[in-house]
PDB file of C-alpha atoms in Angstrom:
ATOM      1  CA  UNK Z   1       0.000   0.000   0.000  1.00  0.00           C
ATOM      2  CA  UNK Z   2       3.110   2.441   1.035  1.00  0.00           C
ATOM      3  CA  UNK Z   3       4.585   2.128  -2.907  1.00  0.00           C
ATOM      4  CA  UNK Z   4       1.035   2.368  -4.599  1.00  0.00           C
ATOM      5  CA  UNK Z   5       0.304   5.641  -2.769  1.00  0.00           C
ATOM      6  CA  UNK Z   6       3.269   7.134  -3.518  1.00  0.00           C
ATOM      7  CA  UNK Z   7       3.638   5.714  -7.095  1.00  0.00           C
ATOM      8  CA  UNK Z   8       0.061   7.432  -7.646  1.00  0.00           C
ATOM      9  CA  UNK Z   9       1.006  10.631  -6.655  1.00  0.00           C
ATOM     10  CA  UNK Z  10       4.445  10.510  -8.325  1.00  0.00           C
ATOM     11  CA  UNK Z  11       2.517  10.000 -11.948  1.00  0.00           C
ATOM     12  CA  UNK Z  12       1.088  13.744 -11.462  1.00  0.00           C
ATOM     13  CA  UNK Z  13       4.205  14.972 -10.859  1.00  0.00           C
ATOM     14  CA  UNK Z  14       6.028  13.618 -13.374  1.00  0.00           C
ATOM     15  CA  UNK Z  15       3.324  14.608 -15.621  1.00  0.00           C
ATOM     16  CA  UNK Z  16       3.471  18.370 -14.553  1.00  0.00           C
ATOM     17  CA  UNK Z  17       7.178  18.329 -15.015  1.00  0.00           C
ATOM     18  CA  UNK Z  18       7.013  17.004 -18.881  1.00  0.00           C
ATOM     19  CA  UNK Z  19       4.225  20.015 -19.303  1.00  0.00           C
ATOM     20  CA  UNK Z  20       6.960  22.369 -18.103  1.00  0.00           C
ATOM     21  CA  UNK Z  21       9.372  20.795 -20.111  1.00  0.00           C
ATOM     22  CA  UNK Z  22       7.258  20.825 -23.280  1.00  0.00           C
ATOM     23  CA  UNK Z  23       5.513  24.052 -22.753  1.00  0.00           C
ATOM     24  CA  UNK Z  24       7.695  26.658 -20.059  1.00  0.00           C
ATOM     25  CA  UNK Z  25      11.151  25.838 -20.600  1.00  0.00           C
ATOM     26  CA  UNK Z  26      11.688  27.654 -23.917  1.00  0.00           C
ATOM     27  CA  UNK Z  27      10.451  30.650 -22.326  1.00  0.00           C
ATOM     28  CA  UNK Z  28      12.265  31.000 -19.039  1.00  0.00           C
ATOM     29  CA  UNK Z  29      15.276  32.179 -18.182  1.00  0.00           C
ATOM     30  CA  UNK Z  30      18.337  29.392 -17.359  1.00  0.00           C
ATOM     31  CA  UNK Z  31      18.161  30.995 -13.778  1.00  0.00           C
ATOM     32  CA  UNK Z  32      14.590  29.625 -13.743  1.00  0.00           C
ATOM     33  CA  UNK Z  33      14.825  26.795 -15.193  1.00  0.00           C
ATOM     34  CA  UNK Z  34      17.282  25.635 -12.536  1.00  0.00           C
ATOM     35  CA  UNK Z  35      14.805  26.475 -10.434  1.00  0.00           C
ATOM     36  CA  UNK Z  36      12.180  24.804 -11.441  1.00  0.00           C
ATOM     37  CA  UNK Z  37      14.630  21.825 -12.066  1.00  0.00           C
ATOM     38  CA  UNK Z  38      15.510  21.361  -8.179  1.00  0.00           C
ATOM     39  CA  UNK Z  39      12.469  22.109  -7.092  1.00  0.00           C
ATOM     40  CA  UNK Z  40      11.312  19.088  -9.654  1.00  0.00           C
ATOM     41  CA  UNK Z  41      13.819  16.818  -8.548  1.00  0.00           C
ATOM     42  CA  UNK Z  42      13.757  17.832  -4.652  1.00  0.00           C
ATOM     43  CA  UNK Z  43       9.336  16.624  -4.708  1.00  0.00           C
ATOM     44  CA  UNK Z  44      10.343  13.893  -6.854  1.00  0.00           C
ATOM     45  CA  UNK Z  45      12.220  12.630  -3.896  1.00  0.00           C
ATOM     46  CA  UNK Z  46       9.865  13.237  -1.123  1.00  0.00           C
ATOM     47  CA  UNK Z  47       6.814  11.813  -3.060  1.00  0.00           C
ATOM     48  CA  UNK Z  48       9.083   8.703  -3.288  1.00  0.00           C
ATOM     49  CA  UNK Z  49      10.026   8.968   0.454  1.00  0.00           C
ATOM     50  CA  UNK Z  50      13.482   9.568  -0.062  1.00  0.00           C
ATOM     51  CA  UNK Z  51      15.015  11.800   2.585  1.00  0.00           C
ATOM     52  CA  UNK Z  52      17.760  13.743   1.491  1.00  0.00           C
ATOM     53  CA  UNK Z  53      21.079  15.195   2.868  1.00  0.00           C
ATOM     54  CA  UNK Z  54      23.809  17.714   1.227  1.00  0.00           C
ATOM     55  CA  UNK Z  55      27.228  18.456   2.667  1.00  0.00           C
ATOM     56  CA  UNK Z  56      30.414  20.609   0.616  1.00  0.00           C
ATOM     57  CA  UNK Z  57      30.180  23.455  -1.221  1.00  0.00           C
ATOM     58  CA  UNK Z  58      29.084  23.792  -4.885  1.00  0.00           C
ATOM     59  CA  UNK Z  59      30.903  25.962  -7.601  1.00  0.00           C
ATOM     60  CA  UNK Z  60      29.558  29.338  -9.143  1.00  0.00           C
ATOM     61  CA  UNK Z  61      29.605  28.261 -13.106  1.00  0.00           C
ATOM     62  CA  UNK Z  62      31.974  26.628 -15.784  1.00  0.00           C
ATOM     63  CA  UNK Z  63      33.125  23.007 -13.757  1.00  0.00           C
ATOM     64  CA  UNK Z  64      32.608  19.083 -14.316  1.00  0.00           C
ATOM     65  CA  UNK Z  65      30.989  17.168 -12.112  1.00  0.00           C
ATOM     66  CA  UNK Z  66      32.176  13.315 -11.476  1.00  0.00           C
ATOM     67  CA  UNK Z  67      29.883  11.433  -9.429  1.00  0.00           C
ATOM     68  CA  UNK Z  68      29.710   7.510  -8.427  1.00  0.00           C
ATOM     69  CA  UNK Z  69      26.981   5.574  -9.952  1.00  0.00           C
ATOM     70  CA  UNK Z  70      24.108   4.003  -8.236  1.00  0.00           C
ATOM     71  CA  UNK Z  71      20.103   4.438  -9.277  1.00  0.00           C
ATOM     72  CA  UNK Z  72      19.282   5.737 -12.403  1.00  0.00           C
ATOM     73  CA  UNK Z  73      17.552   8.587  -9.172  1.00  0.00           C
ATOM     74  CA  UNK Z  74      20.943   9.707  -9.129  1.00  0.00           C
ATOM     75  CA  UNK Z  75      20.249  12.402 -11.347  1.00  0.00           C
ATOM     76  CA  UNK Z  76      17.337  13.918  -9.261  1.00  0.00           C
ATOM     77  CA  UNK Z  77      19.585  13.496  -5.851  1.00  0.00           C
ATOM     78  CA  UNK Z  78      22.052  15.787  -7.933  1.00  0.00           C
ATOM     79  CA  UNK Z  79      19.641  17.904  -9.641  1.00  0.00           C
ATOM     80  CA  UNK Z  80      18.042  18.730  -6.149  1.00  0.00           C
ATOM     81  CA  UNK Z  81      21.457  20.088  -4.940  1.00  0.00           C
ATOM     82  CA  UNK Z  82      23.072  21.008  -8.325  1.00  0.00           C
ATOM     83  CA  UNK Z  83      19.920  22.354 -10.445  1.00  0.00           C
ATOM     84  CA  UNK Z  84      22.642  23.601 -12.878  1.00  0.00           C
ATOM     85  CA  UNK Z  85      23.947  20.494 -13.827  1.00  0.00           C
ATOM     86  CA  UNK Z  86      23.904  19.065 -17.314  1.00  0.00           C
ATOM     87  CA  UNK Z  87      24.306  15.167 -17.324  1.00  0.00           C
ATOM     88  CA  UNK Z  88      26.011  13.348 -20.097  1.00  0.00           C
ATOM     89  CA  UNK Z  89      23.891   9.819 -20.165  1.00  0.00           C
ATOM     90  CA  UNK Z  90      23.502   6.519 -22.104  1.00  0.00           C
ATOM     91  CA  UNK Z  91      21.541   7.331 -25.607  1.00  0.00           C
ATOM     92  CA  UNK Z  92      18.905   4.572 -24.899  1.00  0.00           C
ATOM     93  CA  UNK Z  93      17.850   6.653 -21.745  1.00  0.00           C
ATOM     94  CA  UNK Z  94      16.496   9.219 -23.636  1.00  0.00           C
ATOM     95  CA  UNK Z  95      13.890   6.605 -25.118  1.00  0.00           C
ATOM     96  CA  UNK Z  96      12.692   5.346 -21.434  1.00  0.00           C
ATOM     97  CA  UNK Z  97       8.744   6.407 -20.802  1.00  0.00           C
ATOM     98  CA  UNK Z  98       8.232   9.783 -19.577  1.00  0.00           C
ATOM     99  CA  UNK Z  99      11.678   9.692 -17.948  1.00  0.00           C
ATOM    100  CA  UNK Z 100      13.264  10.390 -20.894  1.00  0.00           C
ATOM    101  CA  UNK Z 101      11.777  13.204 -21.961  1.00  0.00           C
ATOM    102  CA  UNK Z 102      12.749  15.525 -18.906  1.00  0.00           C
ATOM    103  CA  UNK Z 103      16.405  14.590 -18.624  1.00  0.00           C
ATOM    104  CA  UNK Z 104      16.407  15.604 -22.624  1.00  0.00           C
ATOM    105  CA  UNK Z 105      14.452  18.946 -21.382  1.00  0.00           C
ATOM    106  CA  UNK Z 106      16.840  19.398 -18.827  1.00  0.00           C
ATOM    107  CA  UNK Z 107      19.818  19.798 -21.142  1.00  0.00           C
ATOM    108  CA  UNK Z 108      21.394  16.074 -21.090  1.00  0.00           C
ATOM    109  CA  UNK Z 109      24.025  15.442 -23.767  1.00  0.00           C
ATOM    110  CA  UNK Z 110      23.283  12.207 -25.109  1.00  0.00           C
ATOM    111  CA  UNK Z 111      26.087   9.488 -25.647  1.00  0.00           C
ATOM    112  CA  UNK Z 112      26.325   5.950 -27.489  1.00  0.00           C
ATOM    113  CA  UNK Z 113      28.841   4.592 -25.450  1.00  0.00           C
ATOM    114  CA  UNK Z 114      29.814   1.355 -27.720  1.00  0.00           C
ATOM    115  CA  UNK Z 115      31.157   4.256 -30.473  1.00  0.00           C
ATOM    116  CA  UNK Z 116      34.348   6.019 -29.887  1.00  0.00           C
ATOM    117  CA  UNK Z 117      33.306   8.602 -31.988  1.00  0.00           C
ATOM    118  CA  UNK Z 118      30.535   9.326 -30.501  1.00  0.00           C
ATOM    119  CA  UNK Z 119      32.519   9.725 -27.098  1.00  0.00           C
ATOM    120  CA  UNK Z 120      34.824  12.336 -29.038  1.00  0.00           C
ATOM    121  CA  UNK Z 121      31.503  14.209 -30.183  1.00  0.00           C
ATOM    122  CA  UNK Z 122      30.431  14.390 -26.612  1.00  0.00           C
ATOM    123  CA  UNK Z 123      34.002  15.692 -25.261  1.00  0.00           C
ATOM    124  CA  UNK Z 124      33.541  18.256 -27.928  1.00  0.00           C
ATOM    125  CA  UNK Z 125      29.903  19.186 -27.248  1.00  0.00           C
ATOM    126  CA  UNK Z 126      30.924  19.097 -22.884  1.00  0.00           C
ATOM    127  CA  UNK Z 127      34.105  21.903 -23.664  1.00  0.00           C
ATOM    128  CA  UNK Z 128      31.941  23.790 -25.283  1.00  0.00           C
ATOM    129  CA  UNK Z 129      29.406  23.553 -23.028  1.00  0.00           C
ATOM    130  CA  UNK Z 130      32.177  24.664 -19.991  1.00  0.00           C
ATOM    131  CA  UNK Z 131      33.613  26.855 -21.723  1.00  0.00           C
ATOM    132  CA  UNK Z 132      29.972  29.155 -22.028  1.00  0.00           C
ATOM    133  CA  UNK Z 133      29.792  28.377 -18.320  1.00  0.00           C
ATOM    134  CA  UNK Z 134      27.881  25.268 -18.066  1.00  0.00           C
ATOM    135  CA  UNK Z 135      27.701  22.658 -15.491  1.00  0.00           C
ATOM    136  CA  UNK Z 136      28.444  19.544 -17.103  1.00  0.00           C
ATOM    137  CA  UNK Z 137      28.355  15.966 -14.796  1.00  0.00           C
ATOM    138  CA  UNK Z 138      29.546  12.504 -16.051  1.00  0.00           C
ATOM    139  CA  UNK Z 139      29.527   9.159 -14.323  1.00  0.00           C
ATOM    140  CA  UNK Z 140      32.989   8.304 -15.286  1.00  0.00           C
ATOM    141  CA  UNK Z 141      31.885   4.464 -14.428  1.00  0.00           C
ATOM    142  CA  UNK Z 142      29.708   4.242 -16.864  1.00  0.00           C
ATOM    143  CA  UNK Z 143      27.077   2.378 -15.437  1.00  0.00           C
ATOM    144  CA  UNK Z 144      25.884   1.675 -12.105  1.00  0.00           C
ATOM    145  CA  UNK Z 145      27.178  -0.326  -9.319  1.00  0.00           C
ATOM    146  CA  UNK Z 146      26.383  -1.662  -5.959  1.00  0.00           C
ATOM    147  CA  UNK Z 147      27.386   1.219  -3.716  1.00  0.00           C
ATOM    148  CA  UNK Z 148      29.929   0.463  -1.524  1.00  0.00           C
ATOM    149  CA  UNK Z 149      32.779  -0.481  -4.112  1.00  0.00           C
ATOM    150  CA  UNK Z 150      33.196   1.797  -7.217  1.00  0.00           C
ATOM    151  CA  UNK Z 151      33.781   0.505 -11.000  1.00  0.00           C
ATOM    152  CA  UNK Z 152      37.068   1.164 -12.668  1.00  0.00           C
ATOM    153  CA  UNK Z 153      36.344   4.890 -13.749  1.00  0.00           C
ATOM    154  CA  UNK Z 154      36.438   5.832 -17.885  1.00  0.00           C
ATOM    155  CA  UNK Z 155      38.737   8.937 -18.157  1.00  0.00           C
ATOM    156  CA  UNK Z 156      37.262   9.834 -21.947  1.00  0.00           C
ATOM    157  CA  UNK Z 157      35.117  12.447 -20.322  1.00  0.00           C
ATOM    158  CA  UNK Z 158      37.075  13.838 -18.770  1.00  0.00           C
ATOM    159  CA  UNK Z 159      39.583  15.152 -21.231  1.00  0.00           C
ATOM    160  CA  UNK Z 160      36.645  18.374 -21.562  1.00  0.00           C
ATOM    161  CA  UNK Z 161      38.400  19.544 -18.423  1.00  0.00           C
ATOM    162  CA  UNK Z 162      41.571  19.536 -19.232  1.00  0.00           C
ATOM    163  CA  UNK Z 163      41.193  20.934 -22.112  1.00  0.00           C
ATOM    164  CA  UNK Z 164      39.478  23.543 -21.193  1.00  0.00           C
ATOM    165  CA  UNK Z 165      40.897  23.591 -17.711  1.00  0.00           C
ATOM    166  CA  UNK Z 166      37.588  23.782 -15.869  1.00  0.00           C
ATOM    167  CA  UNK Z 167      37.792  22.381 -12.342  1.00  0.00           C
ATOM    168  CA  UNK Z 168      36.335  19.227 -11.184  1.00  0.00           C
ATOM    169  CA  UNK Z 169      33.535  19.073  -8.172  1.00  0.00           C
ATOM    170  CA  UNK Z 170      34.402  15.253  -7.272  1.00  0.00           C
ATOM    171  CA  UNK Z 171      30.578  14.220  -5.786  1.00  0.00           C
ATOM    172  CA  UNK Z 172      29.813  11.233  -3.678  1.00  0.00           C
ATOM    173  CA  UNK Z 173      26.309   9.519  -3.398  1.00  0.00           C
ATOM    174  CA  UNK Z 174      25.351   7.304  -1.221  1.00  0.00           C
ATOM    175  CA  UNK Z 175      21.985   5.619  -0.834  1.00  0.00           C
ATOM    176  CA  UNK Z 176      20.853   4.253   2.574  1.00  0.00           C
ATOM    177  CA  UNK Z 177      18.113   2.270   4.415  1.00  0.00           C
ATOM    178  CA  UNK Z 178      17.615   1.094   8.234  1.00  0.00           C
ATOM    179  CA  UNK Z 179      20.113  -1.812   8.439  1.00  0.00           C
ATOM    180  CA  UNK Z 180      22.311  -0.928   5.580  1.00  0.00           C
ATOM    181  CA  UNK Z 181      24.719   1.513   5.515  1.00  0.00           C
ATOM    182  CA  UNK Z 182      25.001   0.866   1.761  1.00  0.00           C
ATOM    183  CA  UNK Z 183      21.105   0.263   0.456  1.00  0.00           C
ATOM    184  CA  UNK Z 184      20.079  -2.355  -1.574  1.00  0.00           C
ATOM    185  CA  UNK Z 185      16.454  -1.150  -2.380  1.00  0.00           C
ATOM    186  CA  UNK Z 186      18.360   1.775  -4.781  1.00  0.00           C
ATOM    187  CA  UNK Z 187      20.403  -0.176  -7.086  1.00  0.00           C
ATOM    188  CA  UNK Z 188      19.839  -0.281 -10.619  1.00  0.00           C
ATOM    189  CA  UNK Z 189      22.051  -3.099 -11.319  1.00  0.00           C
ATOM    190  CA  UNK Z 190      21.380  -6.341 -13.492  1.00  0.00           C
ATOM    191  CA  UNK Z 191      18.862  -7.369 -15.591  1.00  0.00           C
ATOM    192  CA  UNK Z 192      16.671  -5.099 -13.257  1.00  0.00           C
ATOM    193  CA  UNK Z 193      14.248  -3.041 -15.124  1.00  0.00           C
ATOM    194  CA  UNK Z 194      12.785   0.710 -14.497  1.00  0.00           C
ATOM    195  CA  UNK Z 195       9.536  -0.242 -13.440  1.00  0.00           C
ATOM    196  CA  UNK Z 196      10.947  -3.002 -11.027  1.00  0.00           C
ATOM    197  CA  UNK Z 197      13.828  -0.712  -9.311  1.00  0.00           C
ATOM    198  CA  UNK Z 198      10.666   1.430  -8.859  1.00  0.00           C
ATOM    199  CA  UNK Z 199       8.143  -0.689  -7.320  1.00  0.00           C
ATOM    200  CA  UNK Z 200      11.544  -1.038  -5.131  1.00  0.00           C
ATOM    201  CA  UNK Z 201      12.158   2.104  -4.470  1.00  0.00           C
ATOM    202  CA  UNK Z 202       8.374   3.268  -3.795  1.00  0.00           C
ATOM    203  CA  UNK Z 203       8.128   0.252  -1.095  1.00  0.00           C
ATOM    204  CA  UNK Z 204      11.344   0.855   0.755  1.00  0.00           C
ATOM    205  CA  UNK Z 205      10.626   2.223   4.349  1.00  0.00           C
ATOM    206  CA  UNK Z 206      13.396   5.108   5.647  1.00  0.00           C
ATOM    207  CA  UNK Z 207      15.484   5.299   2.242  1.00  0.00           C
ATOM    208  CA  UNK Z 208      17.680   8.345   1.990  1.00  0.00           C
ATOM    209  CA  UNK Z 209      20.830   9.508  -0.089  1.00  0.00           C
ATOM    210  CA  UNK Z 210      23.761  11.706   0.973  1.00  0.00           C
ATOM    211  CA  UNK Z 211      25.226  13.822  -1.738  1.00  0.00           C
ATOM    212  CA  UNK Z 212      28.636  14.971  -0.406  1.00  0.00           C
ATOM    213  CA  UNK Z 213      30.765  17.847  -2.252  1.00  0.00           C
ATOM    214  CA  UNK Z 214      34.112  17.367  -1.981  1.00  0.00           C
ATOM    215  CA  UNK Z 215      36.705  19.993  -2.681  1.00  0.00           C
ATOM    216  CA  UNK Z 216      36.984  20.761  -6.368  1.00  0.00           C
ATOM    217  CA  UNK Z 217      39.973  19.618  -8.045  1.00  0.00           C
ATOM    218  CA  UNK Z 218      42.559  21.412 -11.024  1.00  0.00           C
ATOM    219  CA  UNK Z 219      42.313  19.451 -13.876  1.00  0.00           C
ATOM    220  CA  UNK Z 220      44.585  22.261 -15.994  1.00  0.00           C
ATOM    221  CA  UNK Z 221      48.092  20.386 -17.179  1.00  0.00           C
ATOM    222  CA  UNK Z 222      46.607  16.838 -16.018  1.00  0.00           C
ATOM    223  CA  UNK Z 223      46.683  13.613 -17.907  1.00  0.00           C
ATOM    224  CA  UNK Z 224      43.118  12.520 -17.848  1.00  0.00           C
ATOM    225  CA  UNK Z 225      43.182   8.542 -17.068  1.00  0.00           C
ATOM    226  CA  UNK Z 226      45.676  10.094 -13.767  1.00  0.00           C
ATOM    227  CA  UNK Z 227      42.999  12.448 -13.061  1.00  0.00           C
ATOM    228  CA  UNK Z 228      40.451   9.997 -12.917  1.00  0.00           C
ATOM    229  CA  UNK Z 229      42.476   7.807 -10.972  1.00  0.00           C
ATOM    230  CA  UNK Z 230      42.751  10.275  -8.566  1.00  0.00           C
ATOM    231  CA  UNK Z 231      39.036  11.806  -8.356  1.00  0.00           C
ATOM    232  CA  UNK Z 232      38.237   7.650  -8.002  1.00  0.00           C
ATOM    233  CA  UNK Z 233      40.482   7.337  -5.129  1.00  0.00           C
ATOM    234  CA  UNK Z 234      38.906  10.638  -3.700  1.00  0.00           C
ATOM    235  CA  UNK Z 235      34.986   9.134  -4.097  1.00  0.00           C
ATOM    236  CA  UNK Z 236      35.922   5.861  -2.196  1.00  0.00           C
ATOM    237  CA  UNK Z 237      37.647   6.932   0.522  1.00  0.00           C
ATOM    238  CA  UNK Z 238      34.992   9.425   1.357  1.00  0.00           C
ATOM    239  CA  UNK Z 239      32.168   6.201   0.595  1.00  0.00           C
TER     240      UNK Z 239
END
């Protein structure tokens, strides 16, 4: 009963937010849009029961974000601290129901992963975007993972940043549930499909995710696979 009441008045919301997306977006400022972007993400989470808990200190404009990999929720946990942020995700993501209609609205840059050219399109298309000012964020694992142990991290990214020498704001999530310090009920891992890591989601009791800043880092004169050995080293210790 807990996951169908709060499935049924997630639908509305999500609804509302792709009529913003389709309708409002085009006509507000990017000031507002963030706005309306965290304030999105930040009910999304609360209709889901998903208490939520920011530490660090975020950058004004023009930085990557590298994050660790968990629920495909992540984005609204960073979106609700990090409005600004424009994700680089999976191309097939942008064909999910409903869900991928407002990470497309909210900026994402699209990426087919199994093409190296593709990857070199998207390093072009995430300098650019830093280099107007833009908050770009990558999951430099590529996919998601358990929680408690991180993937080897893809440095491809991250070569936007050095080239442009924009700073990176290393961020760490991690999900949580009574019992486990490291939750199972968020992972998106598997042969697990949306609508089943939401029915697990929705029926979790006491879920919650800390988003921890950690202090940016220079990425100016760095090799990029060090670099993301380095922001990888940075994410674990803190998980």
């Amino acid at each position: 009963m807990r996951a169908v009441w709060r499935l049924a008045r997630l639908v509305p919301h999500v609804l509302h937010g792709l009529w913003i997306v389709k309708r409002r977006f085009e006509l507000l400022t990017a000031v507002e849009r963030h706005q309306l972007i965290q304030w999105w993400s930040l009910k999304t989470l609360r209709l889901l029961g998903i208490a939520l808990k920011c530490d660090g200190q975020a950058l004004p404009a023009g930085h990557l974000v590298v994050a660790n990999h968990v629920s495909w929720l992540d984005i609204a946990a960073v979106h609700a601290v990090l409005p600004q942020a424009r994700f680089v995700s999976k191309a097939d993501v942008k064909h999910w129901p409903l869900v991928g209609a407002l990470v497309d609205g909210a900026g994402t840059l699209f990426i087919e992963r199994a093409s190296k050219r593709d990857a070199l399109r998207v390093v072009h298309q995430a300098a650019a975007a830093l280099q107007a000012g833009d908050c770009v964020a990558v999951f430099p694992e590529g996919t998601t993972g358990a929680g408690p142990e991180l993937l080897p991290f893809h440095a491809n990214l991250l070569q936007a940043a050095v080239a442009t020498e924009a700073p990176v704001l290393p961020v760490v999530l991690r999900w949580h549930e009574p019992g486990e310090r490291f939750s199972t009920s968020a992972r998106f891992i598997g042969d697990m499909t949306l609508a089943q890591s939401l029915w697990r989601i929705a029926s979790a009791r006491g879920l919650g995710i800390d988003v921890q800043i950690l202090p940016s880092v220079a990425a100016a004169g760095q090799d990029r696979r060090a670099l993301g050995e380095a922001l990888r080293s940075a994410i674990s210790a803190r998980l």
